[in-house]
Short mmCIF file of C-alpha atoms and ligand atoms in Angstrom, two decimals:
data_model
loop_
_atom_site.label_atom_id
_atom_site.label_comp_id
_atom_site.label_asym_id
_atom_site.label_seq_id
_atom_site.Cartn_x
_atom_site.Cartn_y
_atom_site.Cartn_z
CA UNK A 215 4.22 -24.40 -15.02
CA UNK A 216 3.71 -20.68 -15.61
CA UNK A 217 5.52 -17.92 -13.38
CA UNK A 218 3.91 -16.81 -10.60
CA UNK A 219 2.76 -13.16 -11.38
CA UNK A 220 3.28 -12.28 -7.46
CA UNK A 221 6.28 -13.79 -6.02
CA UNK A 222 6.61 -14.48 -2.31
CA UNK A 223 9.33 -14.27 0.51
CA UNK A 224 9.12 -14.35 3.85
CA UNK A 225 11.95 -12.85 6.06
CA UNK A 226 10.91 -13.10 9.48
CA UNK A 227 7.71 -11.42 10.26
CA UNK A 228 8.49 -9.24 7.24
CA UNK A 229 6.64 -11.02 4.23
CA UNK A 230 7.57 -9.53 0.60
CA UNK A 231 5.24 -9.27 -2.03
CA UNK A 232 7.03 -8.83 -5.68
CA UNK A 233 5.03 -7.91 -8.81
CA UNK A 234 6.47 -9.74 -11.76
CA UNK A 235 5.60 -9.12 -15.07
CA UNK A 236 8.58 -7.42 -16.02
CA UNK A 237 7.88 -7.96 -20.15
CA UNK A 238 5.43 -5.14 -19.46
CA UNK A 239 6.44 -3.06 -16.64
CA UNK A 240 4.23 -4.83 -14.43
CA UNK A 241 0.90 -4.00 -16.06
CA UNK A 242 -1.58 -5.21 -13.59
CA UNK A 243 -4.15 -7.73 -15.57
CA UNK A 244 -6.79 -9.14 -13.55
CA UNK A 245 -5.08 -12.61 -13.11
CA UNK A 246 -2.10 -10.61 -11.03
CA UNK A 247 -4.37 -8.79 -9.02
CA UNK A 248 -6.60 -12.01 -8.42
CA UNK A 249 -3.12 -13.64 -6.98
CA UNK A 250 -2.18 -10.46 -5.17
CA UNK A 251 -5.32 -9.93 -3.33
CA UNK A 252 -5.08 -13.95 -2.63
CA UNK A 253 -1.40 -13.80 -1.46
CA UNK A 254 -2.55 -10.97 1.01
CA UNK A 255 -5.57 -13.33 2.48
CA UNK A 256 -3.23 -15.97 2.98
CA UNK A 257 -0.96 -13.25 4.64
CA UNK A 258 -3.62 -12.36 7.06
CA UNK A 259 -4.48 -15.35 8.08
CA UNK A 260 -0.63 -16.31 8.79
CA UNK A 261 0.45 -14.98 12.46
CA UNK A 262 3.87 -15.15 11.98
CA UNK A 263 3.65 -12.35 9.37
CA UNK A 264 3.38 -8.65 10.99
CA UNK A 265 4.32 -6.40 7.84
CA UNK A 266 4.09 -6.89 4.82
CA UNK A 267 6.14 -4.99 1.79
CA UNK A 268 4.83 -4.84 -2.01
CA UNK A 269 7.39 -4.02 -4.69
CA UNK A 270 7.95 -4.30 -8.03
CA UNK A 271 11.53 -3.88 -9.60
CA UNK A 272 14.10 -1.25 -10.44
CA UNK A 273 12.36 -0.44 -13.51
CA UNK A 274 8.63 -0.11 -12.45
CA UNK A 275 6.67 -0.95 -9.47
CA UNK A 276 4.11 -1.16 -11.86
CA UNK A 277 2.92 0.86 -15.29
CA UNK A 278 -0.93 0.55 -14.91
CA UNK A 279 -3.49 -1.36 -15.81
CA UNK A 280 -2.83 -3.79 -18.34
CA UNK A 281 -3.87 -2.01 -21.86
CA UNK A 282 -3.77 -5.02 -23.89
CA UNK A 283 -6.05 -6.65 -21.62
CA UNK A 284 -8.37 -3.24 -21.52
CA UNK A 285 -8.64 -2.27 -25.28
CA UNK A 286 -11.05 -4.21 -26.74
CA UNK A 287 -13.23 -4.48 -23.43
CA UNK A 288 -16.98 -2.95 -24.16
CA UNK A 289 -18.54 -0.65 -21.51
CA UNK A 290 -21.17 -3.48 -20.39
CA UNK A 291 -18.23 -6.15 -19.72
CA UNK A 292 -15.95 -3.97 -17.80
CA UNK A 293 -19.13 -2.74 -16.01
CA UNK A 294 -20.56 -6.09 -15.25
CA UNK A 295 -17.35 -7.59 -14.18
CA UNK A 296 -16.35 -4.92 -12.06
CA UNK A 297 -12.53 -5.34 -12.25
CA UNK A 298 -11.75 -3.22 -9.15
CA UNK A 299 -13.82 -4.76 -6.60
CA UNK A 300 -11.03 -6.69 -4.88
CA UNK A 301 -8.37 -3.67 -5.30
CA UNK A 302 -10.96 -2.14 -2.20
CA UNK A 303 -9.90 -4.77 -0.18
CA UNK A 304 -6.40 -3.61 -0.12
CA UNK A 305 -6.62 -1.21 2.18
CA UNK A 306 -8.70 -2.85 4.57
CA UNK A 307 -6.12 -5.15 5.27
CA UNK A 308 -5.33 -5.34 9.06
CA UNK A 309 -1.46 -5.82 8.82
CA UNK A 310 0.75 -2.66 7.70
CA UNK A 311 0.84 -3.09 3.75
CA UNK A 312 4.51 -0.80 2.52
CA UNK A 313 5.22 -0.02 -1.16
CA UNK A 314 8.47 0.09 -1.48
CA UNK A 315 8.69 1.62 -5.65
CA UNK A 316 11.18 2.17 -7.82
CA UNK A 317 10.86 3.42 -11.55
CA UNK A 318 7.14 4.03 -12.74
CA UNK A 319 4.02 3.69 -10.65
CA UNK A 320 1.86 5.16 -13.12
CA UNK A 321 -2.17 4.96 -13.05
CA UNK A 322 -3.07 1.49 -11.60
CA UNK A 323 0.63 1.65 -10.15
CA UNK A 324 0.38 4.96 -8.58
CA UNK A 325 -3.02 3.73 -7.57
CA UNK A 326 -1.81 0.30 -5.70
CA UNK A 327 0.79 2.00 -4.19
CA UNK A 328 -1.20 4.65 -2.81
CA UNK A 329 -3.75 2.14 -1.48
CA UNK A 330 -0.89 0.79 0.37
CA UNK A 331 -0.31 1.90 3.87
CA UNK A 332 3.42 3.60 3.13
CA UNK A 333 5.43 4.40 -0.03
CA UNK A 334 9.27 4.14 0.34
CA UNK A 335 10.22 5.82 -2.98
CA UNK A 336 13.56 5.57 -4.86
CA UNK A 337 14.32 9.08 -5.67
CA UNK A 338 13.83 8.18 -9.12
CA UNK A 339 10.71 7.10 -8.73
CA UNK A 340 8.39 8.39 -11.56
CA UNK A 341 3.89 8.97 -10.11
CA UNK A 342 1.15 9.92 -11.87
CA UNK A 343 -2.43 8.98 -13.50
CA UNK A 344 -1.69 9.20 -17.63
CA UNK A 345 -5.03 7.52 -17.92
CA UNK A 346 -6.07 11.05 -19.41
CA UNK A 347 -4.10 10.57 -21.93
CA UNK A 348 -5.99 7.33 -22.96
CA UNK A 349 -8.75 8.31 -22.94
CA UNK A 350 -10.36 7.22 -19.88
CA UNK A 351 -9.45 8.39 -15.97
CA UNK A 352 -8.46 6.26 -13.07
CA UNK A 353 -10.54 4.04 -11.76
CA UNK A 354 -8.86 2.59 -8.66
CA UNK A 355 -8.71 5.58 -6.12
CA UNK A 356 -6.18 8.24 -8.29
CA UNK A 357 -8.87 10.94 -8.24
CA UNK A 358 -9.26 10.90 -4.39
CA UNK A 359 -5.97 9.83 -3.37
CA UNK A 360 -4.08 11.94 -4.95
CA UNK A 361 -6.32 14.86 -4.50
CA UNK A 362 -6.17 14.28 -0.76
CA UNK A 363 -2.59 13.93 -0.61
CA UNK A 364 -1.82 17.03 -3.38
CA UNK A 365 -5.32 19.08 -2.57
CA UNK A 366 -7.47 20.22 -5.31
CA UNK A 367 -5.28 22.61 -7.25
CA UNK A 368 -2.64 20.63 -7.88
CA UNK A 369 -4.23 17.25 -8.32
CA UNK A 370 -6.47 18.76 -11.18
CA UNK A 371 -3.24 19.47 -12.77
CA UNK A 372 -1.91 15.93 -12.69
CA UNK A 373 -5.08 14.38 -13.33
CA UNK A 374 -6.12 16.98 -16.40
CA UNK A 375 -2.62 16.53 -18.15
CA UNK A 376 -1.63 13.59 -16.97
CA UNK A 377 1.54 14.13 -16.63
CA UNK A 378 4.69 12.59 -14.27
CA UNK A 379 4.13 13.19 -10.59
CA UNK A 380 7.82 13.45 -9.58
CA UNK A 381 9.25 11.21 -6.77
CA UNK A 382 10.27 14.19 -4.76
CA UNK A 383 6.70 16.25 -5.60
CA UNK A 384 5.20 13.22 -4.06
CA UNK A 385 7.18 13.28 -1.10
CA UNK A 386 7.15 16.80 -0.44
CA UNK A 387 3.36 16.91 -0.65
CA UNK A 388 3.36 13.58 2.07
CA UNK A 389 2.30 10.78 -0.51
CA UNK A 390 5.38 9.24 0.16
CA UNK A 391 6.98 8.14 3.49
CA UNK A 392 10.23 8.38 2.83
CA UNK A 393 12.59 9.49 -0.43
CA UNK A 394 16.24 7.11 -0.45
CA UNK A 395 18.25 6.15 -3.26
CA UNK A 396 17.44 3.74 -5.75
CA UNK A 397 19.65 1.10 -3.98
CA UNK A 398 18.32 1.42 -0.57
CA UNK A 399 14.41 1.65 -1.06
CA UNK A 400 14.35 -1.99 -0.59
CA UNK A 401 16.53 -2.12 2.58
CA UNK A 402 14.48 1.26 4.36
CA UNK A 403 11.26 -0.83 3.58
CA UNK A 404 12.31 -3.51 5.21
CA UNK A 405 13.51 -1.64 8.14
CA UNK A 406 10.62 -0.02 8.54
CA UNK A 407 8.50 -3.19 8.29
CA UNK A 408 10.89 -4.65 11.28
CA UNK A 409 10.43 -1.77 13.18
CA UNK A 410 6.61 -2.13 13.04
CA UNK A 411 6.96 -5.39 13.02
CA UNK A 412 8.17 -5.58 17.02
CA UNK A 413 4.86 -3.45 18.47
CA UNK A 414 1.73 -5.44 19.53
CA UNK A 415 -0.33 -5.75 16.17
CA UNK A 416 -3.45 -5.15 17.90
CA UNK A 417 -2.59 -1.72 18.67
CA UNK A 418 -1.21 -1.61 15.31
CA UNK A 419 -4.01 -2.67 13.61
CA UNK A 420 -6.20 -0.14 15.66
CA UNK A 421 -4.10 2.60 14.72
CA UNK A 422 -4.48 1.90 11.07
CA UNK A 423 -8.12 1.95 11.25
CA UNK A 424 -8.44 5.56 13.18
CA UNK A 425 -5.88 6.88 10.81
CA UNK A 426 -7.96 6.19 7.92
CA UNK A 427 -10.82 7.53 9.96
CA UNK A 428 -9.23 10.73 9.70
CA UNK A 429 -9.14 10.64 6.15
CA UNK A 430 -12.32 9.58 5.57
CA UNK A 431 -15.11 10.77 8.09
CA UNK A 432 -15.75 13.74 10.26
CA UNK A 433 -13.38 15.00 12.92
CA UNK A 434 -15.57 14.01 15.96
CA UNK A 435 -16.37 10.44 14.54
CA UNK A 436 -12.64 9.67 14.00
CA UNK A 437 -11.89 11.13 17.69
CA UNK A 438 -15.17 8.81 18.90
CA UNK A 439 -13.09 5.83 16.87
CA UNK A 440 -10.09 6.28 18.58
CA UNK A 441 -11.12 6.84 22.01
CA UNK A 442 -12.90 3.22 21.71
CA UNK A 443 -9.88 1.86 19.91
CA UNK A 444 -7.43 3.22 22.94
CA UNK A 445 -10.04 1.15 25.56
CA UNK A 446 -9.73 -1.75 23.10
CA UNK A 447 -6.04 -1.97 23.80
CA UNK A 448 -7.13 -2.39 27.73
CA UNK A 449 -8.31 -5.87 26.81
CA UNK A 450 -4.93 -7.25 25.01
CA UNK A 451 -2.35 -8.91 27.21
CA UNK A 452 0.09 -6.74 25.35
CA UNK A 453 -0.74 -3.66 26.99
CA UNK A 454 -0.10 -5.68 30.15
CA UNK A 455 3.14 -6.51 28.54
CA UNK A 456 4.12 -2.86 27.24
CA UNK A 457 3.23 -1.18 30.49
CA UNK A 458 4.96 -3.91 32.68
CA UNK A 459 8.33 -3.41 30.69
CA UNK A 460 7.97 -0.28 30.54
CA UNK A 461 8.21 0.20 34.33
CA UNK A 462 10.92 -3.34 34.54
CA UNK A 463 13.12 -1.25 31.86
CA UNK A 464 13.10 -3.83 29.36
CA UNK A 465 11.87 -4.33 25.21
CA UNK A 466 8.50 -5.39 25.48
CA UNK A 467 7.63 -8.69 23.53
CA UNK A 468 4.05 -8.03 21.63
CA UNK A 469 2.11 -11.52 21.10
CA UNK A 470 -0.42 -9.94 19.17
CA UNK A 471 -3.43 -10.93 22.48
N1 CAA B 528 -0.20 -2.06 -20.12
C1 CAA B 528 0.28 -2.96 -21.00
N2 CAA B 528 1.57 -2.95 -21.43
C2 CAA B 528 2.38 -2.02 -20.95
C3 CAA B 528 1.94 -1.03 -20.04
C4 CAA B 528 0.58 -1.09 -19.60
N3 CAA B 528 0.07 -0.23 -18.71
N4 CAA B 528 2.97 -0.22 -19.76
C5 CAA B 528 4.03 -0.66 -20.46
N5 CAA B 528 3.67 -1.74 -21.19
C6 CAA B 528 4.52 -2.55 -22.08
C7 CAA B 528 4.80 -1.82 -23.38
O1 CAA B 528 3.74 -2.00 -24.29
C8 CAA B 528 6.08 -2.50 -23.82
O2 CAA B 528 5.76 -3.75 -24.39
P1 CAA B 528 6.52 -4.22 -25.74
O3 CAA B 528 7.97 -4.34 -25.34
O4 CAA B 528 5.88 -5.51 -26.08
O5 CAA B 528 6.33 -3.11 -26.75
C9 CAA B 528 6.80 -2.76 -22.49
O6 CAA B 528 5.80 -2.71 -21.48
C10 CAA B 528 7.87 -1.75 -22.18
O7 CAA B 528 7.25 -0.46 -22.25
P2 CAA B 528 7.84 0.74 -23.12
O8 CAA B 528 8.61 0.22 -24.30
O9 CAA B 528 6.72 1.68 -23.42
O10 CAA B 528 8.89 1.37 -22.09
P3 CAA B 528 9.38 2.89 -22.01
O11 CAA B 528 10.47 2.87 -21.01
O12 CAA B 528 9.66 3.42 -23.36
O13 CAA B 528 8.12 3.72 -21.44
C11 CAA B 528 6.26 4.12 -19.93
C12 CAA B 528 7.68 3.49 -20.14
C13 CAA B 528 6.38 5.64 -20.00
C14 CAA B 528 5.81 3.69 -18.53
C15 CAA B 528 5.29 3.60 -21.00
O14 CAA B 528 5.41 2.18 -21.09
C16 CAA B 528 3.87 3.94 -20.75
O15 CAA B 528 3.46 5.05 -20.98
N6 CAA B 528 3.05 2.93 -20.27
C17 CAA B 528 1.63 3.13 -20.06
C18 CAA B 528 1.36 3.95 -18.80
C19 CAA B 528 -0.13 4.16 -18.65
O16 CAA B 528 -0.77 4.78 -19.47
N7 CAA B 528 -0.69 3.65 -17.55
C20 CAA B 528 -2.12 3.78 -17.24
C21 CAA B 528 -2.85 2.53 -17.68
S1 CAA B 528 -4.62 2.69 -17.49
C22 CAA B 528 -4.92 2.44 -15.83
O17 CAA B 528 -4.03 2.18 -15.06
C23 CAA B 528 -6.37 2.54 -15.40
C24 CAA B 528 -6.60 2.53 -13.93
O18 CAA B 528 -6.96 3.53 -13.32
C25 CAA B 528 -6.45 1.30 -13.14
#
């Protein structure tokens, strides 16, 4: 039987999602990304599961797109097949997604792990969109990630030369959540995932769709979003429960209704 490409554990409500094609830094080919974008259907659909981390290893989260796989690909195949149709259901994903990178998340890489909701970055931890330098330019979000995250200036730089986007450039300019040493991306991930892991998911979930709101429409139709998404959280039980223990000074235990 061949090795899994994504490998799966589940601590808790915390499940962890491991890229593992270590022969090539984990270049993403399509048949990884098929079984990563099926592992995190499965994920939704499991209610146990409230977070959800995606790593790769101490080398690379991952190094791109698979080249090998690209470089003999004609315009009209890579058109027609339309490769990175499921990567634009990452984000819509209604459970907190976390990158937690070490080593090189370079073009596809940087681009997964920007799709994600969080980046916990190793200090080493090496950005950027070379695809420049191939030729070609990203294709899975770099150009407007990154130049929302860095603004227009200094994206064009990174995206024009294509060169390394620093772990702690990336942090300073808010891609990245948090900046830890190699050793401890792994364990901040996961306490971050707990953390999030203990509030009602509902609200959770509601707060990840008006954040992205912000990013992507106008101010007054994000505020409209929210002020809907705050009355949602009327109709759970676990704004019964939050307010309730709240005022019985005790932890509050979110059911996700
Ligand atoms: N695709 C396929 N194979 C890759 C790869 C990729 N993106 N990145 C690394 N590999 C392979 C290498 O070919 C090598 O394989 P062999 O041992 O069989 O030669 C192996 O992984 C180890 O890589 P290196 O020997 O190159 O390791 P290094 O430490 O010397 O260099 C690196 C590391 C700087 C990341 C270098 O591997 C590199 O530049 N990789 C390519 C990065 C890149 O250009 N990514 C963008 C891809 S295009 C894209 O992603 C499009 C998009 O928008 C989605």
């Amino acid at each position: 039987m061949s090795q899994p490409l994504v490998l799966k554990n589940i601590e808790g409500p915390v499940a962890i999602l491991r890229l593992n094609r270590p022969q090539v830094l984990n270049a993403l080919n399509l048949a990884l990304m098929d079984e990563l974008v099926d592992q995190l259907k499965a994920l939704q659909d499991d209610d146990s599961v409230r977070a959800i981390i995606l790593t790769g290893n101490e080398k690379a989260f991952a190094a791109g797109a698979d080249i090998d796989e690209m470089a003999d690909v004609s315009l009209a195949e890579i058109k027609m097949k339309n490769q990175f149709l499921v990567w634009d259901i990452i984000p819509r994903f209604t459970k907190p997604l976390i990158a937690a990178v070490q080593g090189y998340a370079l073009g596809g890489g940087c681009e997964l792990a920007m799709s994600c909701d969080m980046i916990i970055a190793s200090e080493n931890a090496v950005f950027g969109q070379p695809e420049i330098n191939l030729g070609v330019m990203p294709g899975a979000g770099g150009t407007q990630r990154l130049t929302k995250a860095l603004g227009k200036a200094r994206a064009m730089e990174y995206l024009l030369t294509g060169k390394p986007l620093p772990a702690r450039v990336a942090y300073e300019c808010g891609l990245v959540t948090k900046l830890v040493p190699d050793e401890l991306v792994m364990q901040e991930a996961l306490s971050l995932a707990h953390e999030i892991a203990q509030k009602s998911p509902v609200a959770v979930t509601l707060i990840k769709e008006a954040v992205y709101k912000a990013l992507d429409t106008p101010t007054q139709v994000g505020m409209d979003f929210e002020r809907n998404a705050f009355y949602m959280c009327f109709g759970t039980e676990d704004r019964v429960e939050g307010m309730k223990a709240f005022q019985e000074k005790r932890t509050p235990q979110f059911k996700g209704r």
